[in-house]
Amino acid sequence: MELRHLRYFVALADELHFGRAALRLNISQPPLSQQIRQLEEELGVQLFERTNRKVRLTDAGRRLVDEAHQVLGRIDHFSKVASQAGGGEIGHLLVGVTGSFNRALIDTLRLLGRKHPAVHIELQYMSTGAQLEALREGRIDIGFLILPVHDPALILETTRAEPLCLATPTGHPLTRFRRVPLSSLADQPIILFPRRVSPGLHDTITGMCSEAGFTLNVVHEVDSMVGGLTLVSAGLGVAFATPDAKKLWPDIDFRSIQSSVTVEQGIAYNREAVSPVLETFLNVLRQTLRKDRNTKRQTPTS
């Protein structure tokens, strides 16, 4: 038995007329009659009663036509799912995310949910260093992390660049500065992440201070920006952050630093593991980034 036998059977059961069924199937009437006889011989039952004037289903035919509809429905559904999966319209993505606020990720997920609701996203919160390891081992499909990153196996794209700023407890002496002099951090208790968390940014920050002639007095280490800002809120020191963190921590003072250092957020994914659903995600991400850039260009500056 072949699928075409079921399709012919269903068409004739619906039309109960060989001529109309053949026209619907875009074949001539004799092959249709032959295929129906083959199906009856294969099943060992008579499906139709035929006379010169009409065609009608037998009891066995009436029982089997519903089954045939279900089988064909499942086949059509299977074909549709295969097409959607191949086109990246459905699927599952494991996305690595740092603990910091990420506008590009939020905008991408919002648009993705509207355009491709069958794409299932699983967020895994981990540091930049942990994301790099997970990408190499295939445990996540894409990572939203802090640049710079140096790994020839990964494709890297910048999503946002912001000036590095300083987060201090409310009323801290450094809040008297609109832009905090870098040298004033020499004796401050600093909350910082260990190098393994974000090697590139760690080296950028420590190198910046080294060029200014001092070494940071790190009193606490944390594995995320959220952890650092929690300790800042508790008055245990000051920490480096990005301006976006203001949205999450209104009870902390943020000041820019007299430095040209910027923090770049970006994405990373394995060049050898780009699936259709990841391509869909990347297309949506780039669409949101273009929209954001266009909005910024159209916004007048004071």
Short mmCIF file of C-alpha atoms in Angstrom, two decimals:
data_model
loop_
_atom_site.label_atom_id
_atom_site.label_comp_id
_atom_site.label_asym_id
_atom_site.label_seq_id
_atom_site.Cartn_x
_atom_site.Cartn_y
_atom_site.Cartn_z
CA MET A 1 0.00 0.00 0.00
CA GLU A 2 1.20 3.48 -0.86
CA LEU A 3 0.08 6.92 0.28
CA ARG A 4 -1.41 7.64 -3.13
CA HIS A 5 -3.79 4.71 -2.61
CA LEU A 6 -5.12 6.40 0.53
CA ARG A 7 -5.43 9.75 -1.25
CA TYR A 8 -7.35 8.14 -4.10
CA PHE A 9 -9.57 6.29 -1.62
CA VAL A 10 -10.39 9.47 0.30
CA ALA A 11 -11.10 11.47 -2.87
CA LEU A 12 -13.51 8.84 -4.18
CA ALA A 13 -15.14 8.49 -0.74
CA ASP A 14 -15.72 12.25 -0.68
CA GLU A 15 -17.04 12.54 -4.25
CA LEU A 16 -18.69 9.11 -4.67
CA HIS A 17 -18.16 9.62 -8.40
CA PHE A 18 -15.18 8.33 -10.37
CA GLY A 19 -15.22 11.19 -12.84
CA ARG A 20 -15.29 13.96 -10.23
CA ALA A 21 -12.71 12.19 -8.06
CA ALA A 22 -10.38 11.75 -11.05
CA LEU A 23 -10.75 15.43 -11.92
CA ARG A 24 -9.96 16.39 -8.31
CA LEU A 25 -6.86 14.19 -8.36
CA ASN A 26 -5.83 15.47 -11.82
CA ILE A 27 -5.69 11.95 -13.28
CA SER A 28 -7.87 10.07 -15.75
CA GLN A 29 -10.65 7.78 -14.61
CA PRO A 30 -9.22 4.36 -15.64
CA PRO A 31 -6.04 4.67 -13.49
CA LEU A 32 -8.19 5.72 -10.54
CA SER A 33 -10.39 2.63 -10.92
CA GLN A 34 -7.28 0.46 -11.18
CA GLN A 35 -5.69 1.96 -8.04
CA ILE A 36 -8.88 1.50 -6.02
CA ARG A 37 -9.04 -2.17 -7.06
CA GLN A 38 -5.38 -2.62 -6.05
CA LEU A 39 -6.13 -1.11 -2.64
CA GLU A 40 -9.12 -3.42 -2.14
CA GLU A 41 -7.01 -6.42 -3.11
CA GLU A 42 -4.24 -5.31 -0.74
CA LEU A 43 -6.67 -4.92 2.17
CA GLY A 44 -8.76 -7.93 1.29
CA VAL A 45 -12.04 -6.00 1.61
CA GLN A 46 -14.43 -4.27 -0.76
CA LEU A 47 -14.49 -0.54 -0.10
CA PHE A 48 -17.07 0.60 -2.65
CA GLU A 49 -20.21 -0.79 -4.19
CA ARG A 50 -20.27 0.14 -7.87
CA THR A 51 -23.16 0.23 -10.26
CA ASN A 52 -23.59 1.91 -13.61
CA ARG A 53 -25.46 4.75 -11.94
CA LYS A 54 -23.73 5.35 -8.60
CA VAL A 55 -20.88 4.59 -6.25
CA ARG A 56 -21.29 4.16 -2.50
CA LEU A 57 -19.12 3.10 0.42
CA THR A 58 -19.47 -0.35 1.92
CA ASP A 59 -19.61 -0.77 5.70
CA ALA A 60 -15.88 -1.53 5.66
CA GLY A 61 -15.26 1.54 3.49
CA ARG A 62 -17.14 3.81 5.90
CA ARG A 63 -15.11 2.49 8.81
CA LEU A 64 -11.81 2.88 7.01
CA VAL A 65 -12.31 6.33 5.48
CA ASP A 66 -11.99 8.06 8.86
CA GLU A 67 -8.77 6.16 9.50
CA ALA A 68 -7.47 7.19 6.08
CA HIS A 69 -8.26 10.85 6.81
CA GLN A 70 -6.32 10.62 10.10
CA VAL A 71 -3.30 8.98 8.45
CA LEU A 72 -3.20 11.58 5.67
CA GLY A 73 -3.66 14.36 8.21
CA ARG A 74 -0.67 13.12 10.19
CA ILE A 75 1.40 12.86 7.00
CA ASP A 76 0.47 16.42 5.99
CA HIS A 77 1.29 17.64 9.50
CA PHE A 78 4.63 15.81 9.38
CA SER A 79 5.45 17.48 6.06
CA LYS A 80 4.49 20.90 7.40
CA VAL A 81 6.62 20.46 10.53
CA ALA A 82 9.56 19.29 8.41
CA SER A 83 9.19 22.37 6.19
CA GLN A 84 8.95 24.71 9.19
CA ALA A 85 11.96 23.10 10.87
CA GLY A 86 14.00 23.35 7.70
CA GLY A 87 13.02 27.00 7.36
CA GLY A 88 13.86 27.84 10.98
CA GLU A 89 10.23 28.60 11.88
CA ILE A 90 10.17 26.10 14.74
CA GLY A 91 12.83 24.68 16.98
CA HIS A 92 14.63 25.01 20.29
CA LEU A 93 17.50 27.36 21.11
CA LEU A 94 19.75 27.37 24.16
CA VAL A 95 20.83 30.96 24.79
CA GLY A 96 23.57 31.95 27.21
CA VAL A 97 23.06 35.27 29.00
CA THR A 98 25.13 37.24 31.50
CA GLY A 99 23.45 38.74 34.55
CA SER A 100 23.50 42.29 33.18
CA PHE A 101 20.64 44.14 31.49
CA ASN A 102 20.66 43.46 27.74
CA ARG A 103 18.36 45.59 25.57
CA ALA A 104 19.26 43.77 22.33
CA LEU A 105 18.22 40.42 23.81
CA ILE A 106 14.92 41.77 25.14
CA ASP A 107 14.01 43.42 21.82
CA THR A 108 14.97 40.27 19.90
CA LEU A 109 12.88 37.99 22.10
CA ARG A 110 9.89 40.33 21.82
CA LEU A 111 10.01 40.40 18.00
CA LEU A 112 10.81 36.69 17.76
CA GLY A 113 7.75 35.89 19.87
CA ARG A 114 5.55 37.83 17.46
CA LYS A 115 7.03 36.51 14.21
CA HIS A 116 8.01 32.95 15.17
CA PRO A 117 5.98 31.86 18.22
CA ALA A 118 6.92 28.19 17.67
CA VAL A 119 10.61 28.87 18.39
CA HIS A 120 11.25 27.82 21.98
CA ILE A 121 13.93 29.75 23.87
CA GLU A 122 15.76 28.47 26.93
CA LEU A 123 17.85 31.12 28.71
CA GLN A 124 20.85 29.95 30.70
CA TYR A 125 22.46 32.60 32.90
CA MET A 126 26.23 32.27 32.98
CA SER A 127 29.32 34.42 32.83
CA THR A 128 31.14 35.25 29.61
CA GLY A 129 33.85 32.72 30.43
CA ALA A 130 31.29 29.99 31.12
CA GLN A 131 29.48 30.82 27.88
CA LEU A 132 32.66 30.42 25.85
CA GLU A 133 33.20 26.96 27.32
CA ALA A 134 29.54 26.03 26.74
CA LEU A 135 29.76 27.19 23.10
CA ARG A 136 32.85 25.09 22.47
CA GLU A 137 31.16 22.03 23.98
CA GLY A 138 27.85 22.61 22.18
CA ARG A 139 25.83 23.10 25.39
CA ILE A 140 24.40 26.42 24.16
CA ASP A 141 23.65 27.63 20.64
CA ILE A 142 24.41 31.33 21.07
CA GLY A 143 25.78 33.52 23.83
CA PHE A 144 25.05 37.12 24.78
CA LEU A 145 28.28 38.13 26.44
CA ILE A 146 30.83 40.85 27.13
CA LEU A 147 33.52 41.57 24.57
CA PRO A 148 36.37 41.45 23.74
CA VAL A 149 36.61 37.70 23.18
CA HIS A 150 39.40 35.94 21.33
CA ASP A 151 38.41 32.55 19.92
CA PRO A 152 38.90 31.70 16.22
CA ALA A 153 36.23 28.97 16.39
CA LEU A 154 33.50 31.50 17.19
CA ILE A 155 31.75 34.17 15.18
CA LEU A 156 31.49 37.40 17.18
CA GLU A 157 29.22 40.38 16.57
CA THR A 158 28.91 43.58 18.61
CA THR A 159 25.37 44.52 19.63
CA ARG A 160 25.98 47.56 21.84
CA ALA A 161 28.83 49.71 23.14
CA GLU A 162 28.51 51.83 26.29
CA PRO A 163 30.95 53.88 28.34
CA LEU A 164 32.25 52.23 31.48
CA CYS A 165 30.84 53.87 34.60
CA LEU A 166 31.15 53.52 38.36
CA ALA A 167 28.40 52.30 40.69
CA THR A 168 28.58 53.68 44.24
CA PRO A 169 26.34 53.56 47.31
CA THR A 170 24.03 56.53 47.69
CA GLY A 171 25.84 59.45 49.32
CA HIS A 172 29.33 58.08 48.61
CA PRO A 173 32.06 60.78 48.49
CA LEU A 174 32.76 60.03 44.82
CA THR A 175 29.25 61.16 43.87
CA ARG A 176 30.46 64.77 44.15
CA PHE A 177 32.08 64.22 40.74
CA ARG A 178 30.00 64.31 37.60
CA ARG A 179 32.82 62.34 35.95
CA VAL A 180 34.95 60.43 38.42
CA PRO A 181 38.73 60.89 37.93
CA LEU A 182 40.34 57.53 37.36
CA SER A 183 43.07 58.30 39.92
CA SER A 184 40.45 58.64 42.67
CA LEU A 185 39.83 54.91 42.50
CA ALA A 186 43.35 54.07 43.69
CA ASP A 187 42.39 53.73 47.37
CA GLN A 188 38.75 52.73 46.98
CA PRO A 189 37.46 49.29 48.04
CA ILE A 190 36.61 47.73 44.68
CA ILE A 191 34.13 44.97 43.91
CA LEU A 192 35.29 43.14 40.79
CA PHE A 193 34.77 39.87 38.96
CA PRO A 194 37.64 37.36 38.64
CA ARG A 195 39.34 37.17 35.26
CA ARG A 196 37.76 33.80 34.36
CA VAL A 197 34.31 35.45 34.38
CA SER A 198 35.08 37.88 31.54
CA PRO A 199 38.77 37.77 30.54
CA GLY A 200 38.65 40.53 27.93
CA LEU A 201 36.83 43.10 30.08
CA HIS A 202 38.90 42.20 33.16
CA ASP A 203 42.11 42.84 31.23
CA THR A 204 40.70 46.11 29.87
CA ILE A 205 39.83 47.41 33.34
CA THR A 206 43.04 46.33 35.06
CA GLY A 207 45.12 47.58 32.13
CA MET A 208 43.38 50.96 32.28
CA CYS A 209 44.25 51.30 35.96
CA SER A 210 47.80 50.06 35.45
CA GLU A 211 48.39 52.73 32.81
CA ALA A 212 47.11 55.30 35.33
CA GLY A 213 49.78 54.15 37.79
CA PHE A 214 47.87 52.07 40.35
CA THR A 215 46.49 48.61 41.07
CA LEU A 216 42.87 48.11 42.06
CA ASN A 217 42.16 47.38 45.72
CA VAL A 218 39.77 44.48 45.17
CA VAL A 219 38.01 43.60 48.43
CA HIS A 220 35.22 41.37 47.05
CA GLU A 221 34.88 39.21 43.94
CA VAL A 222 31.59 38.37 42.24
CA ASP A 223 30.64 36.36 39.16
CA SER A 224 28.11 38.81 37.71
CA MET A 225 27.18 42.49 37.53
CA VAL A 226 24.08 41.74 39.59
CA GLY A 227 26.29 40.31 42.33
CA GLY A 228 28.53 43.37 42.24
CA LEU A 229 25.62 45.82 42.45
CA THR A 230 24.14 43.84 45.33
CA LEU A 231 27.33 44.41 47.33
CA VAL A 232 27.37 48.07 46.29
CA SER A 233 23.82 48.43 47.62
CA ALA A 234 25.05 46.97 50.91
CA GLY A 235 27.76 49.65 51.10
CA LEU A 236 30.65 47.19 50.76
CA GLY A 237 32.51 49.02 48.01
CA VAL A 238 32.20 50.45 44.50
CA ALA A 239 31.97 48.53 41.24
CA PHE A 240 32.31 49.02 37.51
CA ALA A 241 29.08 48.90 35.54
CA THR A 242 27.34 50.12 32.41
CA PRO A 243 24.71 52.89 32.19
CA ASP A 244 21.99 50.33 31.41
CA ALA A 245 22.30 49.03 34.97
CA LYS A 246 20.48 52.16 36.14
CA LYS A 247 17.25 50.58 34.95
CA LEU A 248 17.67 47.73 37.42
CA TRP A 249 19.20 49.56 40.40
CA PRO A 250 17.57 52.96 41.01
CA ASP A 251 18.92 53.10 44.58
CA ILE A 252 22.57 53.17 43.41
CA ASP A 253 24.43 56.23 42.14
CA PHE A 254 26.10 55.86 38.75
CA ARG A 255 28.86 58.18 37.60
CA SER A 256 30.81 58.21 34.37
CA ILE A 257 34.58 57.73 34.60
CA GLN A 258 37.19 59.99 33.03
CA SER A 259 38.32 57.26 30.67
CA SER A 260 37.82 56.32 27.05
CA VAL A 261 37.08 52.68 27.94
CA THR A 262 33.77 51.31 26.67
CA VAL A 263 32.00 48.06 27.46
CA GLU A 264 30.91 46.15 24.37
CA GLN A 265 28.05 43.70 24.56
CA GLY A 266 27.95 41.13 21.80
CA ILE A 267 26.96 37.69 20.63
CA ALA A 268 29.02 34.60 19.94
CA TYR A 269 28.13 31.38 18.17
CA ASN A 270 30.00 28.45 16.71
CA ARG A 271 30.62 28.84 12.99
CA GLU A 272 30.26 25.05 12.55
CA ALA A 273 26.87 24.79 14.29
CA VAL A 274 24.56 27.31 12.58
CA SER A 275 21.13 25.64 12.36
CA PRO A 276 18.06 27.00 10.51
CA VAL A 277 16.45 28.11 13.78
CA LEU A 278 19.65 29.91 14.80
CA GLU A 279 19.67 31.66 11.41
CA THR A 280 16.11 32.82 12.10
CA PHE A 281 17.14 34.11 15.53
CA LEU A 282 20.13 35.96 14.07
CA ASN A 283 17.98 37.56 11.37
CA VAL A 284 15.54 38.84 13.99
CA LEU A 285 18.41 40.12 16.14
CA ARG A 286 19.95 42.03 13.25
CA GLN A 287 16.56 43.48 12.37
CA THR A 288 16.17 44.85 15.91
CA LEU A 289 19.71 46.26 15.86
CA ARG A 290 19.06 48.07 12.56
CA LYS A 291 15.84 49.49 13.97
CA ASP A 292 17.66 50.67 17.09
CA ARG A 293 20.40 52.35 15.05
CA ASN A 294 17.83 54.07 12.81
CA THR A 295 15.93 55.31 15.86
CA LYS A 296 19.11 56.78 17.34
CA ARG A 297 19.96 58.56 14.08
CA GLN A 298 16.48 60.07 13.90
CA THR A 299 16.47 61.22 17.52
CA PRO A 300 17.52 64.89 17.68
CA THR A 301 20.33 65.76 20.06
CA SER A 302 20.08 68.74 22.38
#
